[in-house]
JSON list of C-alpha atoms and ligand atoms in Angstrom, two decimals:
[
{"chain": "A", "resi": 1, "resn": "MET", "atom": "CA", "xyz": [-6.97, 16.95, -7.21]},
{"chain": "A", "resi": 2, "resn": "ALA", "atom": "CA", "xyz": [-7.42, 13.47, -5.73]},
{"chain": "A", "resi": 3, "resn": "LYS", "atom": "CA", "xyz": [-7.44, 12.92, -1.98]},
{"chain": "A", "resi": 4, "resn": "LEU", "atom": "CA", "xyz": [-5.19, 10.08, -0.79]},
{"chain": "A", "resi": 5, "resn": "LEU", "atom": "CA", "xyz": [-5.55, 8.05, 2.39]},
{"chain": "A", "resi": 6, "resn": "ILE", "atom": "CA", "xyz": [-2.49, 6.06, 3.50]},
{"chain": "A", "resi": 7, "resn": "LEU", "atom": "CA", "xyz": [-3.43, 3.20, 5.82]},
{"chain": "A", "resi": 8, "resn": "PHE", "atom": "CA", "xyz": [0.01, 2.53, 7.28]},
{"chain": "A", "resi": 9, "resn": "ALA", "atom": "CA", "xyz": [0.76, -0.67, 9.20]},
{"chain": "A", "resi": 10, "resn": "HIS", "atom": "CA", "xyz": [4.23, -1.45, 10.55]},
{"chain": "A", "resi": 11, "resn": "PRO", "atom": "CA", "xyz": [4.35, -3.22, 13.93]},
{"chain": "A", "resi": 12, "resn": "VAL", "atom": "CA", "xyz": [7.98, -2.24, 14.62]},
{"chain": "A", "resi": 13, "resn": "PHE", "atom": "CA", "xyz": [8.22, 1.10, 12.93]},
{"chain": "A", "resi": 14, "resn": "GLU", "atom": "CA", "xyz": [11.07, 2.18, 15.21]},
{"chain": "A", "resi": 15, "resn": "LYS", "atom": "CA", "xyz": [13.27, -0.48, 13.57]},
{"chain": "A", "resi": 16, "resn": "SER", "atom": "CA", "xyz": [12.16, 0.26, 10.01]},
{"chain": "A", "resi": 17, "resn": "ARG", "atom": "CA", "xyz": [14.63, 1.40, 7.35]},
{"chain": "A", "resi": 18, "resn": "ILE", "atom": "CA", "xyz": [12.50, 1.39, 4.21]},
{"chain": "A", "resi": 19, "resn": "HIS", "atom": "CA", "xyz": [9.12, 2.62, 5.41]},
{"chain": "A", "resi": 20, "resn": "LYS", "atom": "CA", "xyz": [10.68, 5.17, 7.73]},
{"chain": "A", "resi": 21, "resn": "ARG", "atom": "CA", "xyz": [12.20, 6.84, 4.68]},
{"chain": "A", "resi": 22, "resn": "MET", "atom": "CA", "xyz": [9.06, 6.49, 2.57]},
{"chain": "A", "resi": 23, "resn": "VAL", "atom": "CA", "xyz": [6.98, 8.00, 5.36]},
{"chain": "A", "resi": 24, "resn": "ASN", "atom": "CA", "xyz": [9.43, 10.84, 6.00]},
{"chain": "A", "resi": 25, "resn": "HIS", "atom": "CA", "xyz": [9.20, 11.85, 2.35]},
{"chain": "A", "resi": 26, "resn": "THR", "atom": "CA", "xyz": [5.42, 11.72, 2.05]},
{"chain": "A", "resi": 27, "resn": "ARG", "atom": "CA", "xyz": [3.61, 12.20, 5.35]},
{"chain": "A", "resi": 28, "resn": "HIS", "atom": "CA", "xyz": [3.24, 15.96, 5.06]},
{"chain": "A", "resi": 29, "resn": "LEU", "atom": "CA", "xyz": [2.16, 16.08, 1.43]},
{"chain": "A", "resi": 30, "resn": "GLU", "atom": "CA", "xyz": [-0.91, 18.17, 0.70]},
{"chain": "A", "resi": 31, "resn": "HIS", "atom": "CA", "xyz": [-4.04, 16.14, -0.10]},
{"chain": "A", "resi": 32, "resn": "VAL", "atom": "CA", "xyz": [-2.47, 13.06, 1.53]},
{"chain": "A", "resi": 33, "resn": "TYR", "atom": "CA", "xyz": [-3.72, 11.85, 4.91]},
{"chain": "A", "resi": 34, "resn": "PHE", "atom": "CA", "xyz": [-1.16, 9.65, 6.65]},
{"chain": "A", "resi": 35, "resn": "HIS", "atom": "CA", "xyz": [-2.88, 7.30, 9.08]},
{"chain": "A", "resi": 36, "resn": "ASP", "atom": "CA", "xyz": [-0.63, 5.13, 11.27]},
{"chain": "A", "resi": 37, "resn": "LEU", "atom": "CA", "xyz": [-2.89, 2.25, 12.30]},
{"chain": "A", "resi": 38, "resn": "TYR", "atom": "CA", "xyz": [-0.58, 0.66, 14.91]},
{"chain": "A", "resi": 39, "resn": "GLU", "atom": "CA", "xyz": [-0.02, 4.03, 16.54]},
{"chain": "A", "resi": 40, "resn": "THR", "atom": "CA", "xyz": [-3.74, 4.83, 16.56]},
{"chain": "A", "resi": 41, "resn": "TYR", "atom": "CA", "xyz": [-4.90, 1.38, 17.67]},
{"chain": "A", "resi": 42, "resn": "PRO", "atom": "CA", "xyz": [-2.13, -0.29, 19.72]},
{"chain": "A", "resi": 43, "resn": "ASP", "atom": "CA", "xyz": [-4.71, -2.80, 21.04]},
{"chain": "A", "resi": 44, "resn": "LEU", "atom": "CA", "xyz": [-6.15, -3.50, 17.55]},
{"chain": "A", "resi": 45, "resn": "ASP", "atom": "CA", "xyz": [-9.39, -1.94, 18.83]},
{"chain": "A", "resi": 46, "resn": "ILE", "atom": "CA", "xyz": [-10.36, -0.21, 15.60]},
{"chain": "A", "resi": 47, "resn": "ASP", "atom": "CA", "xyz": [-12.92, 2.63, 15.57]},
{"chain": "A", "resi": 48, "resn": "ILE", "atom": "CA", "xyz": [-15.07, 1.39, 12.68]},
{"chain": "A", "resi": 49, "resn": "ASN", "atom": "CA", "xyz": [-17.11, 4.57, 12.24]},
{"chain": "A", "resi": 50, "resn": "ARG", "atom": "CA", "xyz": [-14.00, 6.72, 12.09]},
{"chain": "A", "resi": 51, "resn": "GLU", "atom": "CA", "xyz": [-12.34, 4.41, 9.56]},
{"chain": "A", "resi": 52, "resn": "GLN", "atom": "CA", "xyz": [-15.43, 4.33, 7.35]},
{"chain": "A", "resi": 53, "resn": "GLN", "atom": "CA", "xyz": [-15.69, 8.11, 7.51]},
{"chain": "A", "resi": 54, "resn": "LEU", "atom": "CA", "xyz": [-12.05, 8.42, 6.42]},
{"chain": "A", "resi": 55, "resn": "LEU", "atom": "CA", "xyz": [-12.72, 6.10, 3.48]},
{"chain": "A", "resi": 56, "resn": "LEU", "atom": "CA", "xyz": [-15.68, 8.20, 2.37]},
{"chain": "A", "resi": 57, "resn": "GLU", "atom": "CA", "xyz": [-13.56, 11.37, 2.46]},
{"chain": "A", "resi": 58, "resn": "HIS", "atom": "CA", "xyz": [-10.81, 10.02, 0.16]},
{"chain": "A", "resi": 59, "resn": "ASP", "atom": "CA", "xyz": [-10.53, 8.95, -3.48]},
{"chain": "A", "resi": 60, "resn": "ILE", "atom": "CA", "xyz": [-7.45, 6.72, -3.43]},
{"chain": "A", "resi": 61, "resn": "ILE", "atom": "CA", "xyz": [-6.63, 4.36, -0.57]},
{"chain": "A", "resi": 62, "resn": "ILE", "atom": "CA", "xyz": [-3.14, 2.89, 0.01]},
{"chain": "A", "resi": 63, "resn": "TRP", "atom": "CA", "xyz": [-2.37, -0.09, 2.20]},
{"chain": "A", "resi": 64, "resn": "GLN", "atom": "CA", "xyz": [1.27, 0.72, 3.02]},
{"chain": "A", "resi": 65, "resn": "HIS", "atom": "CA", "xyz": [3.14, -2.04, 4.84]},
{"chain": "A", "resi": 66, "resn": "PRO", "atom": "CA", "xyz": [6.15, -4.36, 4.89]},
{"chain": "A", "resi": 67, "resn": "PHE", "atom": "CA", "xyz": [5.46, -7.77, 3.31]},
{"chain": "A", "resi": 68, "resn": "TYR", "atom": "CA", "xyz": [5.14, -10.25, 6.18]},
{"chain": "A", "resi": 69, "resn": "TRP", "atom": "CA", "xyz": [4.72, -13.96, 5.53]},
{"chain": "A", "resi": 70, "resn": "TYR", "atom": "CA", "xyz": [3.61, -13.31, 1.95]},
{"chain": "A", "resi": 71, "resn": "SER", "atom": "CA", "xyz": [0.96, -10.87, 3.09]},
{"chain": "A", "resi": 72, "resn": "ALA", "atom": "CA", "xyz": [0.50, -7.81, 5.31]},
{"chain": "A", "resi": 73, "resn": "PRO", "atom": "CA", "xyz": [0.96, -7.41, 9.08]},
{"chain": "A", "resi": 74, "resn": "ALA", "atom": "CA", "xyz": [-2.04, -8.47, 11.17]},
{"chain": "A", "resi": 75, "resn": "MET", "atom": "CA", "xyz": [-3.36, -4.92, 11.57]},
{"chain": "A", "resi": 76, "resn": "ILE", "atom": "CA", "xyz": [-4.32, -4.73, 7.90]},
{"chain": "A", "resi": 77, "resn": "LYS", "atom": "CA", "xyz": [-6.35, -7.92, 8.22]},
{"chain": "A", "resi": 78, "resn": "GLN", "atom": "CA", "xyz": [-8.02, -6.62, 11.38]},
{"chain": "A", "resi": 79, "resn": "TRP", "atom": "CA", "xyz": [-8.86, -3.40, 9.56]},
{"chain": "A", "resi": 80, "resn": "GLN", "atom": "CA", "xyz": [-10.36, -5.34, 6.62]},
{"chain": "A", "resi": 81, "resn": "ASP", "atom": "CA", "xyz": [-12.32, -7.68, 8.90]},
{"chain": "A", "resi": 82, "resn": "LEU", "atom": "CA", "xyz": [-13.89, -4.86, 10.91]},
{"chain": "A", "resi": 83, "resn": "VAL", "atom": "CA", "xyz": [-14.17, -1.87, 8.58]},
{"chain": "A", "resi": 84, "resn": "LEU", "atom": "CA", "xyz": [-15.34, -3.47, 5.33]},
{"chain": "A", "resi": 85, "resn": "GLU", "atom": "CA", "xyz": [-18.79, -4.31, 6.67]},
{"chain": "A", "resi": 86, "resn": "HIS", "atom": "CA", "xyz": [-21.52, -6.17, 4.85]},
{"chain": "A", "resi": 87, "resn": "ASN", "atom": "CA", "xyz": [-24.12, -3.85, 3.34]},
{"chain": "A", "resi": 88, "resn": "TRP", "atom": "CA", "xyz": [-21.67, -0.97, 3.70]},
{"chain": "A", "resi": 89, "resn": "ALA", "atom": "CA", "xyz": [-18.63, -2.00, 1.66]},
{"chain": "A", "resi": 90, "resn": "TYR", "atom": "CA", "xyz": [-20.12, -5.00, -0.13]},
{"chain": "A", "resi": 91, "resn": "GLY", "atom": "CA", "xyz": [-23.37, -6.91, -0.48]},
{"chain": "A", "resi": 92, "resn": "ALA", "atom": "CA", "xyz": [-26.65, -5.93, -2.11]},
{"chain": "A", "resi": 93, "resn": "ASN", "atom": "CA", "xyz": [-26.80, -2.57, -0.28]},
{"chain": "A", "resi": 94, "resn": "GLY", "atom": "CA", "xyz": [-23.09, -2.09, 0.25]},
{"chain": "A", "resi": 95, "resn": "LYS", "atom": "CA", "xyz": [-21.99, 0.47, -2.30]},
{"chain": "A", "resi": 96, "resn": "MET", "atom": "CA", "xyz": [-20.18, 3.08, -0.20]},
{"chain": "A", "resi": 97, "resn": "LEU", "atom": "CA", "xyz": [-16.75, 2.49, -1.75]},
{"chain": "A", "resi": 98, "resn": "THR", "atom": "CA", "xyz": [-17.87, 2.29, -5.37]},
{"chain": "A", "resi": 99, "resn": "GLY", "atom": "CA", "xyz": [-15.36, 3.79, -7.81]},
{"chain": "A", "resi": 100, "resn": "LYS", "atom": "CA", "xyz": [-12.57, 4.44, -5.32]},
{"chain": "A", "resi": 101, "resn": "ARG", "atom": "CA", "xyz": [-9.06, 3.27, -6.19]},
{"chain": "A", "resi": 102, "resn": "ILE", "atom": "CA", "xyz": [-6.87, 1.21, -3.89]},
{"chain": "A", "resi": 103, "resn": "PHE", "atom": "CA", "xyz": [-3.44, -0.46, -3.96]},
{"chain": "A", "resi": 104, "resn": "ASN", "atom": "CA", "xyz": [-0.67, -1.92, -1.79]},
{"chain": "A", "resi": 105, "resn": "ALA", "atom": "CA", "xyz": [2.60, -0.06, -1.28]},
{"chain": "A", "resi": 106, "resn": "LEU", "atom": "CA", "xyz": [4.95, -2.65, 0.17]},
{"chain": "A", "resi": 107, "resn": "SER", "atom": "CA", "xyz": [8.55, -3.55, 0.78]},
{"chain": "A", "resi": 108, "resn": "CYS", "atom": "CA", "xyz": [9.89, -7.10, 0.86]},
{"chain": "A", "resi": 109, "resn": "GLY", "atom": "CA", "xyz": [13.15, -8.88, 1.53]},
{"chain": "A", "resi": 110, "resn": "GLY", "atom": "CA", "xyz": [12.98, -11.05, -1.59]},
{"chain": "A", "resi": 111, "resn": "SER", "atom": "CA", "xyz": [14.20, -9.96, -5.00]},
{"chain": "A", "resi": 112, "resn": "LEU", "atom": "CA", "xyz": [11.99, -9.75, -8.09]},
{"chain": "A", "resi": 113, "resn": "GLU", "atom": "CA", "xyz": [13.60, -12.99, -9.36]},
{"chain": "A", "resi": 114, "resn": "ALA", "atom": "CA", "xyz": [12.78, -14.76, -6.09]},
{"chain": "A", "resi": 115, "resn": "TYR", "atom": "CA", "xyz": [9.13, -13.94, -6.75]},
{"chain": "A", "resi": 116, "resn": "SER", "atom": "CA", "xyz": [8.87, -15.90, -9.99]},
{"chain": "A", "resi": 117, "resn": "GLN", "atom": "CA", "xyz": [7.79, -19.42, -10.94]},
{"chain": "A", "resi": 118, "resn": "THR", "atom": "CA", "xyz": [11.38, -20.67, -10.79]},
{"chain": "A", "resi": 119, "resn": "GLY", "atom": "CA", "xyz": [12.42, -18.53, -7.82]},
{"chain": "A", "resi": 120, "resn": "ARG", "atom": "CA", "xyz": [12.47, -19.55, -4.17]},
{"chain": "A", "resi": 121, "resn": "ASN", "atom": "CA", "xyz": [9.06, -18.03, -3.44]},
{"chain": "A", "resi": 122, "resn": "ARG", "atom": "CA", "xyz": [7.50, -19.76, -6.51]},
{"chain": "A", "resi": 123, "resn": "PHE", "atom": "CA", "xyz": [4.77, -17.17, -6.98]},
{"chain": "A", "resi": 124, "resn": "SER", "atom": "CA", "xyz": [4.78, -13.52, -7.97]},
{"chain": "A", "resi": 125, "resn": "ILE", "atom": "CA", "xyz": [3.95, -10.64, -5.65]},
{"chain": "A", "resi": 126, "resn": "ARG", "atom": "CA", "xyz": [0.81, -10.05, -7.74]},
{"chain": "A", "resi": 127, "resn": "GLN", "atom": "CA", "xyz": [-0.25, -13.65, -7.10]},
{"chain": "A", "resi": 128, "resn": "PHE", "atom": "CA", "xyz": [0.32, -13.29, -3.36]},
{"chain": "A", "resi": 129, "resn": "LEU", "atom": "CA", "xyz": [-1.76, -10.10, -3.41]},
{"chain": "A", "resi": 130, "resn": "THR", "atom": "CA", "xyz": [-4.79, -11.80, -4.99]},
{"chain": "A", "resi": 131, "resn": "PRO", "atom": "CA", "xyz": [-6.88, -11.60, -1.77]},
{"chain": "A", "resi": 132, "resn": "PHE", "atom": "CA", "xyz": [-6.32, -7.83, -1.66]},
{"chain": "A", "resi": 133, "resn": "GLU", "atom": "CA", "xyz": [-7.25, -7.47, -5.31]},
{"chain": "A", "resi": 134, "resn": "GLN", "atom": "CA", "xyz": [-10.43, -9.51, -4.95]},
{"chain": "A", "resi": 135, "resn": "THR", "atom": "CA", "xyz": [-11.39, -7.78, -1.67]},
{"chain": "A", "resi": 136, "resn": "ALA", "atom": "CA", "xyz": [-11.19, -4.47, -3.49]},
{"chain": "A", "resi": 137, "resn": "THR", "atom": "CA", "xyz": [-13.17, -5.81, -6.44]},
{"chain": "A", "resi": 138, "resn": "LEU", "atom": "CA", "xyz": [-15.91, -7.21, -4.20]},
{"chain": "A", "resi": 139, "resn": "CYS", "atom": "CA", "xyz": [-16.16, -3.76, -2.61]},
{"chain": "A", "resi": 140, "resn": "ASN", "atom": "CA", "xyz": [-16.66, -2.18, -6.06]},
{"chain": "A", "resi": 141, "resn": "MET", "atom": "CA", "xyz": [-13.26, -0.49, -5.96]},
{"chain": "A", "resi": 142, "resn": "HIS", "atom": "CA", "xyz": [-10.62, -0.36, -8.69]},
{"chain": "A", "resi": 143, "resn": "TYR", "atom": "CA", "xyz": [-7.54, -2.29, -7.59]},
{"chain": "A", "resi": 144, "resn": "MET", "atom": "CA", "xyz": [-4.36, -0.73, -8.94]},
{"chain": "A", "resi": 145, "resn": "PRO", "atom": "CA", "xyz": [-1.01, -2.53, -9.33]},
{"chain": "A", "resi": 146, "resn": "PRO", "atom": "CA", "xyz": [1.17, -2.37, -6.22]},
{"chain": "A", "resi": 147, "resn": "PHE", "atom": "CA", "xyz": [4.19, -0.17, -5.58]},
{"chain": "A", "resi": 148, "resn": "VAL", "atom": "CA", "xyz": [6.91, -2.62, -4.53]},
{"chain": "A", "resi": 149, "resn": "VAL", "atom": "CA", "xyz": [10.38, -2.19, -3.01]},
{"chain": "A", "resi": 150, "resn": "HIS", "atom": "CA", "xyz": [12.25, -5.47, -3.50]},
{"chain": "A", "resi": 151, "resn": "GLY", "atom": "CA", "xyz": [15.44, -6.74, -1.86]},
{"chain": "A", "resi": 152, "resn": "THR", "atom": "CA", "xyz": [15.32, -4.67, 1.29]},
{"chain": "A", "resi": 153, "resn": "HIS", "atom": "CA", "xyz": [17.84, -6.75, 3.26]},
{"chain": "A", "resi": 154, "resn": "LYS", "atom": "CA", "xyz": [20.82, -5.78, 1.12]},
{"chain": "A", "resi": 155, "resn": "MET", "atom": "CA", "xyz": [19.65, -2.32, 0.16]},
{"chain": "A", "resi": 156, "resn": "SER", "atom": "CA", "xyz": [22.09, 0.56, 0.49]},
{"chain": "A", "resi": 157, "resn": "GLU", "atom": "CA", "xyz": [21.08, 3.86, 2.07]},
{"chain": "A", "resi": 158, "resn": "ALA", "atom": "CA", "xyz": [21.32, 5.46, -1.36]},
{"chain": "A", "resi": 159, "resn": "ASP", "atom": "CA", "xyz": [18.90, 2.96, -2.90]},
{"chain": "A", "resi": 160, "resn": "ILE", "atom": "CA", "xyz": [16.47, 3.34, -0.01]},
{"chain": "A", "resi": 161, "resn": "GLU", "atom": "CA", "xyz": [16.50, 7.06, -0.62]},
{"chain": "A", "resi": 162, "resn": "LEU", "atom": "CA", "xyz": [15.90, 6.58, -4.35]},
{"chain": "A", "resi": 163, "resn": "HIS", "atom": "CA", "xyz": [12.90, 4.33, -3.76]},
{"chain": "A", "resi": 164, "resn": "ALA", "atom": "CA", "xyz": [11.47, 6.77, -1.26]},
{"chain": "A", "resi": 165, "resn": "VAL", "atom": "CA", "xyz": [11.81, 9.56, -3.83]},
{"chain": "A", "resi": 166, "resn": "GLN", "atom": "CA", "xyz": [10.08, 7.34, -6.40]},
{"chain": "A", "resi": 167, "resn": "TYR", "atom": "CA", "xyz": [7.23, 6.77, -3.94]},
{"chain": "A", "resi": 168, "resn": "LEU", "atom": "CA", "xyz": [6.97, 10.52, -3.41]},
{"chain": "A", "resi": 169, "resn": "GLN", "atom": "CA", "xyz": [6.78, 11.02, -7.19]},
{"chain": "A", "resi": 170, "resn": "LEU", "atom": "CA", "xyz": [4.04, 8.41, -7.39]},
{"chain": "A", "resi": 171, "resn": "LEU", "atom": "CA", "xyz": [1.91, 10.07, -4.71]},
{"chain": "A", "resi": 172, "resn": "ILE", "atom": "CA", "xyz": [2.31, 13.49, -6.33]},
{"chain": "A", "resi": 173, "resn": "SER", "atom": "CA", "xyz": [1.25, 12.02, -9.71]},
{"chain": "A", "resi": 174, "resn": "LEU", "atom": "CA", "xyz": [-1.79, 10.43, -8.12]},
{"chain": "A", "resi": 175, "resn": "VAL", "atom": "CA", "xyz": [-2.82, 13.60, -6.30]},
{"chain": "A", "resi": 176, "resn": "HIS", "atom": "CA", "xyz": [-2.67, 15.45, -9.63]},
{"chain": "A", "resi": 177, "resn": "ASN", "atom": "CA", "xyz": [-4.57, 12.69, -11.46]},
{"chain": "A", "resi": 178, "resn": "ARG", "atom": "CA", "xyz": [-1.65, 12.19, -13.84]},
{"chain": "A", "resi": 179, "resn": "ILE", "atom": "CA", "xyz": [-1.98, 8.39, -14.04]},
{"chain": "A", "resi": 180, "resn": "SER", "atom": "CA", "xyz": [-4.88, 7.17, -16.15]},
{"chain": "A", "resi": 181, "resn": "GLU", "atom": "CA", "xyz": [-6.65, 3.86, -15.77]},
{"chain": "A", "resi": 182, "resn": "ASP", "atom": "CA", "xyz": [-5.27, 2.68, -19.13]},
{"chain": "A", "resi": 183, "resn": "GLU", "atom": "CA", "xyz": [-1.75, 3.44, -17.94]},
{"chain": "A", "resi": 184, "resn": "TYR", "atom": "CA", "xyz": [-1.93, 1.66, -14.62]},
{"chain": "A", "resi": 185, "resn": "GLN", "atom": "CA", "xyz": [-3.77, -1.32, -16.12]},
{"chain": "A", "resi": 186, "resn": "SER", "atom": "CA", "xyz": [-0.86, -1.81, -18.52]},
{"chain": "A", "resi": 187, "resn": "VAL", "atom": "CA", "xyz": [1.84, -2.39, -15.87]},
{"chain": "A", "resi": 188, "resn": "ASN", "atom": "CA", "xyz": [2.73, -5.06, -13.34]},
{"chain": "A", "resi": 189, "resn": "TYR", "atom": "CA", "xyz": [3.89, -2.59, -10.67]},
{"chain": "A", "resi": 190, "resn": "LEU", "atom": "CA", "xyz": [3.18, 1.13, -10.36]},
{"chain": "A", "resi": 191, "resn": "ASN", "atom": "CA", "xyz": [6.97, 1.52, -10.17]},
{"chain": "A", "resi": 192, "resn": "ASP", "atom": "CA", "xyz": [7.00, 0.75, -13.90]},
{"chain": "A", "resi": 193, "resn": "LEU", "atom": "CA", "xyz": [5.26, 4.07, -14.60]},
{"chain": "A", "resi": 194, "resn": "LEU", "atom": "CA", "xyz": [7.88, 6.12, -12.79]},
{"chain": "A", "resi": 195, "resn": "PRO", "atom": "CA", "xyz": [11.28, 7.30, -13.97]},
{"chain": "A", "resi": 196, "resn": "VAL", "atom": "CA", "xyz": [13.92, 4.91, -12.62]},
{"chain": "A", "resi": 197, "resn": "PRO", "atom": "CA", "xyz": [16.68, 6.76, -10.82]},
{"chain": "A", "resi": 198, "resn": "GLU", "atom": "CA", "xyz": [20.06, 5.98, -12.43]},
{"chain": "A", "resi": 199, "resn": "GLN", "atom": "CA", "xyz": [21.62, 4.29, -9.38]},
{"chain": "A", "resi": 200, "resn": "VAL", "atom": "CA", "xyz": [18.74, 1.80, -9.15]},
{"chain": "A", "resi": 201, "resn": "LYS", "atom": "CA", "xyz": [19.07, 0.83, -12.83]},
{"chain": "A", "resi": 202, "resn": "SER", "atom": "CA", "xyz": [22.67, -0.33, -12.53]},
{"chain": "B", "resi": 301, "resn": "FMN", "atom": "C1", "xyz": [7.74, -11.27, 10.49]},
{"chain": "B", "resi": 301, "resn": "FMN", "atom": "C2", "xyz": [8.39, -10.99, 9.18]},
{"chain": "B", "resi": 301, "resn": "FMN", "atom": "C3", "xyz": [7.93, -11.64, 8.05]},
{"chain": "B", "resi": 301, "resn": "FMN", "atom": "C4", "xyz": [8.51, -11.37, 6.80]},
{"chain": "B", "resi": 301, "resn": "FMN", "atom": "N1", "xyz": [8.02, -12.02, 5.69]},
{"chain": "B", "resi": 301, "resn": "FMN", "atom": "C5", "xyz": [8.56, -11.75, 4.49]},
{"chain": "B", "resi": 301, "resn": "FMN", "atom": "C6", "xyz": [8.04, -12.40, 3.33]},
{"chain": "B", "resi": 301, "resn": "FMN", "atom": "O1", "xyz": [7.11, -13.22, 3.38]},
{"chain": "B", "resi": 301, "resn": "FMN", "atom": "N2", "xyz": [8.62, -12.12, 2.13]},
{"chain": "B", "resi": 301, "resn": "FMN", "atom": "C7", "xyz": [9.67, -11.23, 2.02]},
{"chain": "B", "resi": 301, "resn": "FMN", "atom": "O2", "xyz": [10.13, -11.01, 0.90]},
{"chain": "B", "resi": 301, "resn": "FMN", "atom": "N3", "xyz": [10.14, -10.58, 3.09]},
{"chain": "B", "resi": 301, "resn": "FMN", "atom": "C8", "xyz": [9.62, -10.83, 4.32]},
{"chain": "B", "resi": 301, "resn": "FMN", "atom": "N4", "xyz": [10.09, -10.16, 5.43]},
{"chain": "B", "resi": 301, "resn": "FMN", "atom": "C9", "xyz": [11.08, -9.08, 5.26]},
{"chain": "B", "resi": 301, "resn": "FMN", "atom": "C10", "xyz": [10.38, -7.70, 5.34]},
{"chain": "B", "resi": 301, "resn": "FMN", "atom": "O3", "xyz": [9.40, -7.57, 4.33]},
{"chain": "B", "resi": 301, "resn": "FMN", "atom": "C11", "xyz": [11.39, -6.57, 5.26]},
{"chain": "B", "resi": 301, "resn": "FMN", "atom": "O4", "xyz": [12.27, -6.70, 6.35]},
{"chain": "B", "resi": 301, "resn": "FMN", "atom": "C12", "xyz": [10.72, -5.21, 5.30]},
{"chain": "B", "resi": 301, "resn": "FMN", "atom": "O5", "xyz": [9.92, -5.02, 4.16]},
{"chain": "B", "resi": 301, "resn": "FMN", "atom": "C13", "xyz": [11.73, -4.09, 5.38]},
{"chain": "B", "resi": 301, "resn": "FMN", "atom": "O6", "xyz": [11.04, -2.86, 5.56]},
{"chain": "B", "resi": 301, "resn": "FMN", "atom": "P1", "xyz": [11.31, -1.93, 6.85]},
{"chain": "B", "resi": 301, "resn": "FMN", "atom": "O7", "xyz": [12.77, -1.55, 6.83]},
{"chain": "B", "resi": 301, "resn": "FMN", "atom": "O8", "xyz": [10.41, -0.76, 6.71]},
{"chain": "B", "resi": 301, "resn": "FMN", "atom": "O9", "xyz": [10.97, -2.77, 8.08]},
{"chain": "B", "resi": 301, "resn": "FMN", "atom": "C14", "xyz": [9.56, -10.43, 6.69]},
{"chain": "B", "resi": 301, "resn": "FMN", "atom": "C15", "xyz": [10.03, -9.80, 7.86]},
{"chain": "B", "resi": 301, "resn": "FMN", "atom": "C16", "xyz": [9.47, -10.08, 9.08]},
{"chain": "B", "resi": 301, "resn": "FMN", "atom": "C17", "xyz": [9.99, -9.38, 10.32]}
]
């Protein structure tokens, strides 16, 4: 069994539609530690020792957040800036995170087509996530493809539910080590490894 740590950052969680459902489906899963960063640190005053200890205790880390201005909400950046210390996470003597896996689980207003060379956002989600990927790589971690929920603005309640169920299936597969490195390296999004519920296909 793998131990999962969800680093959750949503500054207005009370207004959330997508993440509220994703969290409701997954927060009580066994072997998954749900950590709400804005709730824990409303003043952005992060307890570095506690965060580093949590990282050491888990195998797979998830940055779960809405996509804000082509990136994550400020809390995720604050967490990276403070927790991923030199000679702890990276640098000649910084090997504490070696071998752990990490990925983003995000929702965004834009469609998949909007995140293409000819779309309005001009770049793909994977391109926008390059700083996350390289941060993970510098810290000797394996960066996995993201789990992405596109088109949130026009999403029906039924589709929100289906994506939340897909996210639940993903976390269960990860806990049970059912997704190999070869498999996740072969896809653009982790969603591509999961069965697509019928309503989402059409
Ligand atoms: C401040 C802010 C910035 C946003 N930036 C983006 C963005 O860059 N790209 C995008 O596709 N959607 C963007 N959105 C839309 C959110 O990603 C979307 O509303 C959210 O993922 C929905 O999830 P929720 O219901 O859990 O809040 C932004 C929304 C806000 C409030």
